[in-house]
Coordinates of C-alpha atoms and ligand atoms in Angstrom, one line a residue:
M1001 CA 39.2 45.8 -9.3
S1002 CA 40.7 47.6 -12.3
F1003 CA 41.7 50.9 -13.1
K1004 CA 38.9 51.3 -15.8
A1005 CA 36.6 49.5 -14.0
L1006 CA 36.5 51.7 -11.3
G1007 CA 35.3 54.4 -14.3
L1008 CA 38.4 56.0 -15.1
S1009 CA 38.8 57.4 -18.9
E1010 CA 41.3 55.4 -21.3
A1011 CA 43.6 57.9 -21.7
I1012 CA 43.6 58.1 -17.9
V1013 CA 44.3 54.1 -18.0
R1014 CA 46.9 54.2 -20.2
A1015 CA 48.7 56.6 -18.0
I1016 CA 48.3 54.7 -15.2
E1017 CA 50.0 51.7 -17.3
K1018 CA 52.8 53.7 -18.1
K1019 CA 53.7 54.4 -14.7
G1020 CA 53.4 50.2 -14.3
Y1021 CA 50.7 50.1 -11.8
S1022 CA 48.5 46.9 -12.4
N1023 CA 45.3 47.6 -10.0
P1024 CA 44.4 50.1 -7.5
S1025 CA 45.2 50.5 -4.1
P1026 CA 42.5 50.3 -1.5
I1027 CA 42.5 54.0 -0.9
Q1028 CA 42.3 54.2 -4.6
E1029 CA 39.4 51.7 -4.7
K1030 CA 37.5 53.4 -2.0
A1031 CA 38.0 57.0 -3.0
I1032 CA 38.0 57.1 -6.8
P1033 CA 34.3 56.3 -6.8
P1034 CA 32.7 58.5 -4.6
I1035 CA 34.9 61.5 -6.0
L1036 CA 33.7 60.9 -9.6
E1037 CA 30.4 61.1 -8.1
R1038 CA 30.7 64.2 -7.3
K1039 CA 30.7 63.6 -3.4
D1040 CA 32.7 65.0 -0.8
V1041 CA 35.3 62.8 0.8
L1042 CA 37.1 62.5 4.0
A1043 CA 39.8 60.4 3.6
S1044 CA 41.8 59.1 6.2
A1045 CA 45.3 57.9 4.5
Q1046 CA 49.2 58.0 5.1
T1047 CA 52.0 58.8 2.6
G1048 CA 52.5 55.0 0.9
T1049 CA 49.0 54.2 0.5
G1050 CA 49.2 55.3 -3.0
K1051 CA 46.7 58.5 -1.8
T1052 CA 48.1 61.2 -4.4
A1053 CA 46.6 59.1 -7.0
G1054 CA 43.7 58.7 -5.1
F1055 CA 42.5 61.8 -5.4
T1056 CA 44.9 63.1 -8.6
L1057 CA 43.4 60.5 -11.1
P1058 CA 39.5 61.3 -10.2
V1059 CA 40.1 65.2 -10.4
L1060 CA 41.9 64.8 -13.7
Q1061 CA 38.7 63.0 -14.9
I1062 CA 36.4 65.3 -14.1
L1063 CA 38.2 68.3 -15.4
S1064 CA 38.5 66.8 -18.6
Q1065 CA 35.0 65.6 -19.0
E1066 CA 34.5 69.7 -19.2
Q1067 CA 35.4 71.3 -21.8
S1068 CA 38.3 73.6 -21.0
L1069 CA 37.4 77.6 -21.0
R1070 CA 39.4 79.6 -23.5
K1071 CA 41.3 81.6 -20.4
R1072 CA 41.8 78.1 -18.9
P1073 CA 40.6 79.4 -15.2
I1074 CA 41.8 77.5 -12.0
R1075 CA 39.4 74.9 -11.7
A1076 CA 41.5 72.5 -9.1
L1077 CA 43.2 73.6 -6.0
V1078 CA 45.3 71.0 -4.1
L1079 CA 46.7 72.7 -1.4
T1080 CA 49.4 70.7 0.8
P1081 CA 52.2 71.6 3.6
T1082 CA 55.3 71.5 2.5
R1083 CA 57.1 72.6 -1.3
E1084 CA 58.7 68.8 -1.1
L1085 CA 54.7 67.1 -1.5
A1086 CA 53.8 69.8 -3.6
A1087 CA 56.6 69.4 -6.4
Q1088 CA 55.7 65.2 -5.7
I1089 CA 51.8 65.9 -6.2
L1090 CA 52.6 68.0 -9.3
D1091 CA 55.2 65.0 -11.0
N1092 CA 51.8 62.6 -10.3
V1093 CA 49.3 65.2 -12.1
K1094 CA 51.8 65.8 -14.8
A1095 CA 52.4 61.8 -15.0
Y1096 CA 48.4 60.8 -15.2
S1097 CA 47.3 63.7 -17.5
E1098 CA 50.1 63.0 -20.4
Y1099 CA 47.5 61.7 -22.8
L1100 CA 44.6 65.0 -21.6
D1101 CA 44.4 68.6 -22.3
L1102 CA 44.7 70.0 -19.3
H1103 CA 47.5 72.3 -17.8
S1104 CA 48.6 72.4 -13.9
M1105 CA 51.4 74.0 -12.2
V1106 CA 52.8 74.1 -8.4
I1107 CA 53.5 76.7 -6.1
F1108 CA 55.6 77.4 -3.1
G1109 CA 57.5 79.6 -1.3
G1110 CA 61.4 80.1 -1.1
V1111 CA 61.7 80.8 -4.3
N1112 CA 61.7 83.8 -7.4
Q1113 CA 57.4 84.5 -7.6
T1114 CA 58.1 85.6 -11.3
P1115 CA 58.6 82.4 -12.8
Q1116 CA 55.5 81.3 -11.6
I1117 CA 53.4 84.3 -12.0
R1118 CA 54.0 83.8 -15.8
T1119 CA 53.2 80.6 -16.0
L1120 CA 50.0 81.3 -14.5
R1121 CA 49.2 83.7 -17.0
K1122 CA 49.1 81.7 -19.5
G1123 CA 46.3 79.4 -18.3
V1124 CA 46.5 76.5 -15.3
D1125 CA 43.2 73.8 -14.7
I1126 CA 44.9 72.1 -12.2
L1127 CA 47.3 74.2 -8.9
V1128 CA 49.0 72.7 -6.6
A1129 CA 49.9 75.0 -4.0
T1130 CA 51.4 75.5 -0.6
P1131 CA 49.1 78.2 1.4
G1132 CA 51.4 80.8 2.1
R1133 CA 52.6 81.5 -1.4
L1134 CA 49.2 80.9 -2.9
L1135 CA 48.1 84.0 -0.7
D1136 CA 50.5 86.2 -2.1
L1137 CA 50.1 85.6 -5.0
H1138 CA 46.4 86.3 -4.8
S1139 CA 46.7 89.6 -2.9
Q1140 CA 48.8 90.4 -6.0
K1141 CA 46.4 89.4 -8.3
A1142 CA 48.5 87.4 -10.0
L1143 CA 46.0 84.3 -9.6
S1144 CA 41.9 84.1 -9.4
L1145 CA 40.1 81.5 -7.2
A1146 CA 37.0 82.2 -8.2
N1147 CA 36.2 79.4 -10.8
I1148 CA 37.7 76.4 -8.2
E1149 CA 35.4 73.9 -8.5
I1150 CA 37.4 71.0 -6.4
L1151 CA 39.2 72.0 -3.6
V1152 CA 41.7 69.2 -2.1
L1153 CA 43.2 69.6 1.6
D1154 CA 46.4 67.1 1.5
E1155 CA 47.9 66.2 4.7
A1156 CA 45.5 68.4 6.5
D1157 CA 46.8 67.6 9.9
R1158 CA 50.1 68.3 8.5
M1159 CA 49.1 71.7 7.2
L1160 CA 47.2 72.4 11.0
D1161 CA 50.5 71.3 12.7
M1162 CA 52.6 73.6 11.0
G1163 CA 50.0 76.2 11.7
F1164 CA 48.4 76.8 8.5
Q1165 CA 45.1 77.1 10.0
R1166 CA 44.1 80.9 9.7
D1167 CA 45.6 80.5 5.9
I1168 CA 43.8 77.8 5.0
N1169 CA 40.7 79.4 6.8
K1170 CA 41.6 82.9 4.0
I1171 CA 41.8 80.5 1.2
L1172 CA 38.3 79.0 2.3
N1173 CA 37.0 82.5 2.1
L1174 CA 38.3 83.2 -1.4
L1175 CA 36.6 80.2 -3.0
P1176 CA 33.2 79.6 -4.7
V1177 CA 30.4 78.3 -1.9
K1178 CA 29.5 75.7 -4.4
R1179 CA 32.3 73.4 -4.8
Q1180 CA 33.8 69.7 -4.4
N1181 CA 36.4 69.0 -1.5
L1182 CA 38.6 66.4 -0.5
L1183 CA 40.1 66.2 2.7
F1184 CA 43.2 63.9 3.0
S1185 CA 44.6 63.4 6.2
A1186 CA 46.9 60.3 8.1
T1187 CA 45.4 61.3 11.5
F1188 CA 41.7 62.6 12.8
S1189 CA 42.6 65.1 16.0
K1190 CA 39.7 67.2 17.5
Q1191 CA 41.2 69.7 15.3
I1192 CA 41.0 68.1 12.0
K1193 CA 37.3 67.2 12.9
Q1194 CA 36.5 70.8 13.4
L1195 CA 38.2 71.8 10.4
A1196 CA 36.7 68.6 7.8
N1197 CA 32.8 69.6 9.5
G1198 CA 33.5 73.4 8.5
I1199 CA 34.4 72.5 4.7
L1200 CA 33.1 68.6 3.7
H1201 CA 29.1 68.5 2.8
H1202 CA 27.6 64.8 3.8
P1203 CA 31.1 63.4 3.0
V1204 CA 31.7 60.1 2.1
S1205 CA 34.5 58.5 4.6
V1206 CA 37.2 56.5 3.4
E1207 CA 40.2 54.9 5.1
A1208 CA 43.3 52.8 4.4
T1209 CA 46.2 52.2 6.7
P1210 CA 49.4 51.3 5.7
E1211 CA 50.2 47.8 5.2
N1212 CA 51.2 45.4 8.0
T1213 CA 54.9 45.3 7.7
T1214 CA 55.4 44.0 11.6
V1215 CA 53.8 40.7 13.2
E1216 CA 51.7 41.7 15.8
K1217 CA 48.3 41.8 14.3
I1218 CA 48.7 38.3 12.8
D1219 CA 47.8 35.3 14.8
Q1220 CA 50.5 32.2 14.5
K1221 CA 49.9 28.9 15.8
I1222 CA 51.7 25.6 15.1
Y1223 CA 50.1 22.3 14.6
K1224 CA 52.1 19.6 15.1
V1225 CA 51.5 16.7 13.2
D1226 CA 53.3 13.8 11.2
K1227 CA 54.7 14.2 7.9
N1228 CA 52.2 11.7 6.4
R1229 CA 49.1 13.5 7.9
K1230 CA 49.6 17.0 6.8
N1231 CA 47.6 16.6 3.5
E1232 CA 44.7 15.5 5.5
L1233 CA 45.1 18.2 8.2
I1234 CA 45.1 20.8 5.7
I1235 CA 42.1 19.5 3.9
K1236 CA 40.1 19.5 7.1
L1237 CA 41.4 22.9 8.2
I1238 CA 40.0 24.5 5.0
S1239 CA 37.0 22.4 5.0
E1240 CA 35.6 22.6 8.4
G1241 CA 36.9 26.5 8.9
D1242 CA 35.1 27.1 5.7
W1243 CA 38.5 29.4 4.9
Q1244 CA 37.7 31.0 1.5
Q1245 CA 40.4 32.5 0.4
V1246 CA 44.1 30.6 1.4
L1247 CA 47.4 31.0 0.9
V1248 CA 49.7 27.9 1.5
F1249 CA 53.7 27.9 1.3
T1250 CA 55.4 24.4 0.1
R1251 CA 59.3 24.1 0.1
T1252 CA 58.8 22.4 -3.3
K1253 CA 57.6 22.7 -6.4
H1254 CA 56.4 19.3 -6.5
G1255 CA 55.0 19.7 -3.0
A1256 CA 53.3 22.7 -4.5
N1257 CA 52.0 20.7 -7.3
R1258 CA 50.8 17.8 -5.4
L1259 CA 49.6 19.5 -2.9
S1260 CA 47.2 21.8 -5.0
K1261 CA 46.1 18.0 -7.1
K1262 CA 45.3 16.3 -3.8
M1263 CA 42.5 18.9 -2.8
S1264 CA 41.4 19.6 -6.2
E1265 CA 40.3 15.9 -5.6
R1266 CA 38.6 16.3 -2.4
G1267 CA 36.3 19.3 -4.0
I1268 CA 38.3 22.1 -3.1
T1269 CA 39.4 24.4 -5.8
A1270 CA 43.4 25.0 -5.5
A1271 CA 46.0 26.0 -7.9
A1272 CA 49.7 26.3 -7.7
I1273 CA 52.1 28.5 -8.7
H1274 CA 55.9 28.2 -8.8
G1275 CA 58.9 29.0 -11.1
N1276 CA 57.7 26.3 -13.4
K1277 CA 54.6 27.6 -14.5
S1278 CA 54.2 30.1 -17.5
Q1279 CA 53.4 33.4 -16.8
G1280 CA 50.4 33.2 -18.5
A1281 CA 49.2 30.1 -15.9
R1282 CA 50.4 32.2 -13.2
T1283 CA 48.2 34.9 -13.8
K1284 CA 45.4 32.9 -14.4
A1285 CA 45.9 31.6 -10.9
L1286 CA 46.5 34.4 -9.8
K1287 CA 43.2 36.0 -11.2
G1288 CA 40.8 33.0 -10.4
F1289 CA 41.9 32.9 -6.8
K1290 CA 41.5 37.3 -6.3
K1291 CA 38.0 36.6 -8.1
G1292 CA 37.3 33.7 -5.5
D1293 CA 37.1 31.1 -8.5
I1294 CA 39.9 29.1 -6.8
R1295 CA 40.1 28.8 -2.9
V1296 CA 43.3 27.8 -2.5
L1297 CA 46.7 29.2 -3.9
V1298 CA 49.7 26.7 -3.0
A1299 CA 53.1 28.4 -4.1
T1300 CA 56.7 28.5 -3.4
D1301 CA 58.3 31.3 -1.8
I1302 CA 60.1 32.7 -4.8
A1303 CA 56.5 32.2 -7.0
A1304 CA 54.7 34.0 -4.0
R1305 CA 57.3 36.8 -3.7
G1306 CA 55.8 39.3 -6.7
L1307 CA 52.4 38.6 -5.7
D1308 CA 50.1 41.6 -5.8
I1309 CA 47.3 40.3 -3.1
P1310 CA 46.8 43.0 -0.7
L1311 CA 44.9 41.4 1.8
L1312 CA 44.3 37.3 3.3
P1313 CA 42.9 35.8 6.0
H1314 CA 44.9 32.8 6.2
V1315 CA 48.1 31.8 5.3
V1316 CA 49.4 27.8 6.0
N1317 CA 52.7 26.7 5.8
F1318 CA 52.3 23.2 5.0
E1319 CA 56.3 23.1 5.4
L1320 CA 58.3 25.5 7.1
P1321 CA 61.0 27.4 5.1
N1322 CA 64.4 26.4 6.5
I1323 CA 65.1 30.1 6.6
S1324 CA 63.6 32.1 9.4
E1325 CA 63.5 35.3 7.4
D1326 CA 60.9 33.2 4.6
Y1327 CA 58.7 32.6 7.9
V1328 CA 58.3 36.4 8.5
H1329 CA 57.3 37.4 4.7
R1330 CA 55.4 34.6 4.0
I1331 CA 52.7 35.4 7.3
G1332 CA 53.2 39.1 6.3
R1333 CA 50.6 38.1 3.8
T1334 CA 48.3 38.0 6.1
G1335 CA 46.9 40.4 9.0
R1336 CA 47.0 43.6 6.6
A1337 CA 45.5 46.6 6.3
G1338 CA 44.2 46.3 10.6
A1339 CA 42.4 42.9 9.3
S1340 CA 42.7 40.2 11.6
G1341 CA 45.1 37.5 10.2
E1342 CA 45.4 34.2 10.8
A1343 CA 49.1 31.7 9.8
I1344 CA 48.9 28.7 10.6
S1345 CA 51.9 26.0 10.4
L1346 CA 51.9 22.5 10.0
V1347 CA 54.9 21.2 11.6
C1348 CA 56.6 17.7 11.6
H1349 CA 59.6 16.4 14.1
E1350 CA 62.0 16.9 11.2
E1351 CA 61.1 20.6 11.3
L1352 CA 61.3 21.4 15.2
S1353 CA 64.8 22.7 14.5
Y1354 CA 63.3 25.3 12.3
V1355 CA 60.3 26.6 15.1
R1356 CA 63.6 27.4 17.2
G1357 CA 65.1 29.5 14.6
I1358 CA 62.1 31.7 14.0
E1359 CA 61.2 32.0 17.5
K1360 CA 64.6 33.3 18.2
L1361 CA 64.1 35.5 15.1
L1362 CA 60.3 36.8 16.5
G1363 CA 61.8 37.3 19.7
E1364 CA 58.6 35.0 21.1
K1365 CA 57.6 31.4 21.4
L1366 CA 54.8 30.2 18.9
Q1367 CA 51.9 28.5 20.3
S1368 CA 51.4 25.2 19.4
E1369 CA 48.6 22.9 19.6
I1370 CA 48.1 19.1 19.0
L1371 CA 44.8 18.4 17.2
E1372 CA 42.8 15.5 18.2
G1373 CA 43.1 12.5 15.8
F1374 CA 46.5 14.1 14.5
E1375 CA 48.8 13.4 17.1
P1376 CA 52.3 12.7 16.0
T1377 CA 53.8 9.4 16.8
N1378 CA 57.0 11.2 17.0
N1379 CA 56.3 14.3 19.6
T1380 CA 59.6 13.8 22.2
E1381 CA 61.3 15.7 24.2
E1382 CA 63.0 17.9 21.4
S1383 CA 59.6 19.8 21.1
K1384 CA 59.2 20.9 24.4
P1385 CA 61.7 23.4 24.5
A1386 CA 60.3 25.3 21.7
S1387 CA 56.6 25.7 23.3
R1388 CA 57.0 25.4 26.7
N1389 CA 54.9 28.1 27.9
H1390 CA 52.0 27.7 25.4
H1391 CA 52.6 23.7 24.4
H1392 CA 49.2 22.1 24.4
R1393 CA 49.8 18.3 25.2
K1394 CA 47.2 16.1 23.7
S1395 CA 44.0 16.5 25.2
S1396 CA 40.8 14.3 24.6
S1397 CA 38.4 17.1 23.8
K1398 CA 37.9 20.1 22.3
R1399 CA 36.2 21.7 25.4
N1400 CA 40.0 20.9 27.0
N1401 CA 41.4 22.4 24.7
R1402 CA 39.9 25.5 25.4
N1403 CA 40.2 25.4 29.0
Y1404 CA 43.6 24.9 28.7
N1405 CA 44.0 27.9 26.5
R1406 CA 42.2 30.1 28.8
R1407 CA 44.0 29.1 31.8
S1408 CA 47.6 29.3 30.0
R1409 CA 46.8 33.0 29.0
R1410 CA 46.8 34.1 32.3
Ligands
LIG416 P1 51.7 58.0 -2.2 O1 50.8 57.4 -1.3 O2 50.3 58.8 -2.7 O3 52.5 59.0 -1.4 O4 52.1 56.9 -3.0 C1 52.6 55.8 -2.4 C2 53.7 55.3 -4.1 O5 52.9 54.2 -4.6 C3 54.2 55.8 -4.9 O6 55.5 55.9 -5.3 C4 53.1 55.8 -6.2 O7 53.5 56.2 -7.4 C5 52.6 54.5 -6.2 N1 51.6 54.1 -6.5 C6 50.8 54.6 -6.3 N2 49.5 54.1 -6.7 C7 49.6 52.7 -6.7 C8 49.2 51.6 -7.6 N3 48.1 51.3 -8.0 N4 50.3 50.4 -8.0 C9 51.3 50.5 -7.4 N5 51.7 51.7 -7.2 C10 51.2 53.1 -6.5

């Protein structure tokens, strides 16, 4: 999904490109279309999700579509709890409206109000404010809220925590009844729900959780297998599991090429990306992968580092990295945004020492299995210490496997 496809104008997309964003974040993808449709939106999003652009971009677009009145009455109001946040939001507004004919400004307390009043007099389309100073200046008739078309409550939970409920109520009474309302909050207590119910009309709810930086949500599993059977095993896992979007890590560029070729020969669309591939080839592969045209992306650690893929159901370590931290980076590409993720490692005898290093780093044992028909020939004592608690000994049927797992979890 591109910013343009979300319905944003050329002038806004140009400003976004200047900021260097290539794709919308999940909250942007979810929030921008309903806002552009002039719906009320209730968004669950924390700082770091890209929420500011999530409301700023569509608000700017809406304002820029209508001819500014000569006097530029305030048409959009963003309320936010702290002056730091207010200043940050204004920075965003300024950057994204660089190619638009819109005036914006910020007001907050604790500083001399005279310059703020002077700027207000020149006409402002979009005002970012903290509640206290806004009410102050309103009572002095330095501003009017009678023409507000869009109200944004940012970090609504923090505003309530900071005791702004009464101020918010007062401000709501100063606004025209007919307006669009957007409420952003990281948490949803009873009070926030009450506030939202009182303000929003048939809101569209959208949600974004920050990227999962821990490995807790990831289901990690090791399959022990002989080195020369790995190709066969991975193809079986992908085919029989009907996995549609798989990121596979190899240790070497040649390994990535070889595996991707093998998969293509077996009818699984795959592409390799690594340092020897041109930027064009990498971009093409990534695009195909994101679109679903390519089912498997085979990557080396370095090539994968800059990959902008938000959410993956399956990550496979075709070979384990010899640096334990790389394992954590690799599997961090699954289990994101609250979705369940699976990280599978194919481990041959020579890699068992890497398993121990990884387990030490994670502070936990990794669940280990042997799949029927893929029993390693060299399954010696060395494998035991790595997986004593969960080690799945060779068993004669899948049913036995399940029973064993159930027992071992008790
Ligand atoms: P926020 O959650 O709004 O505080 O944004 C967090 C950070 O993400 C800010 O530094 C933004 O500049 C940045 N950001 C916002 N949207 C995007 C995007 N689509 N791609 C990359 N970075 C972004």
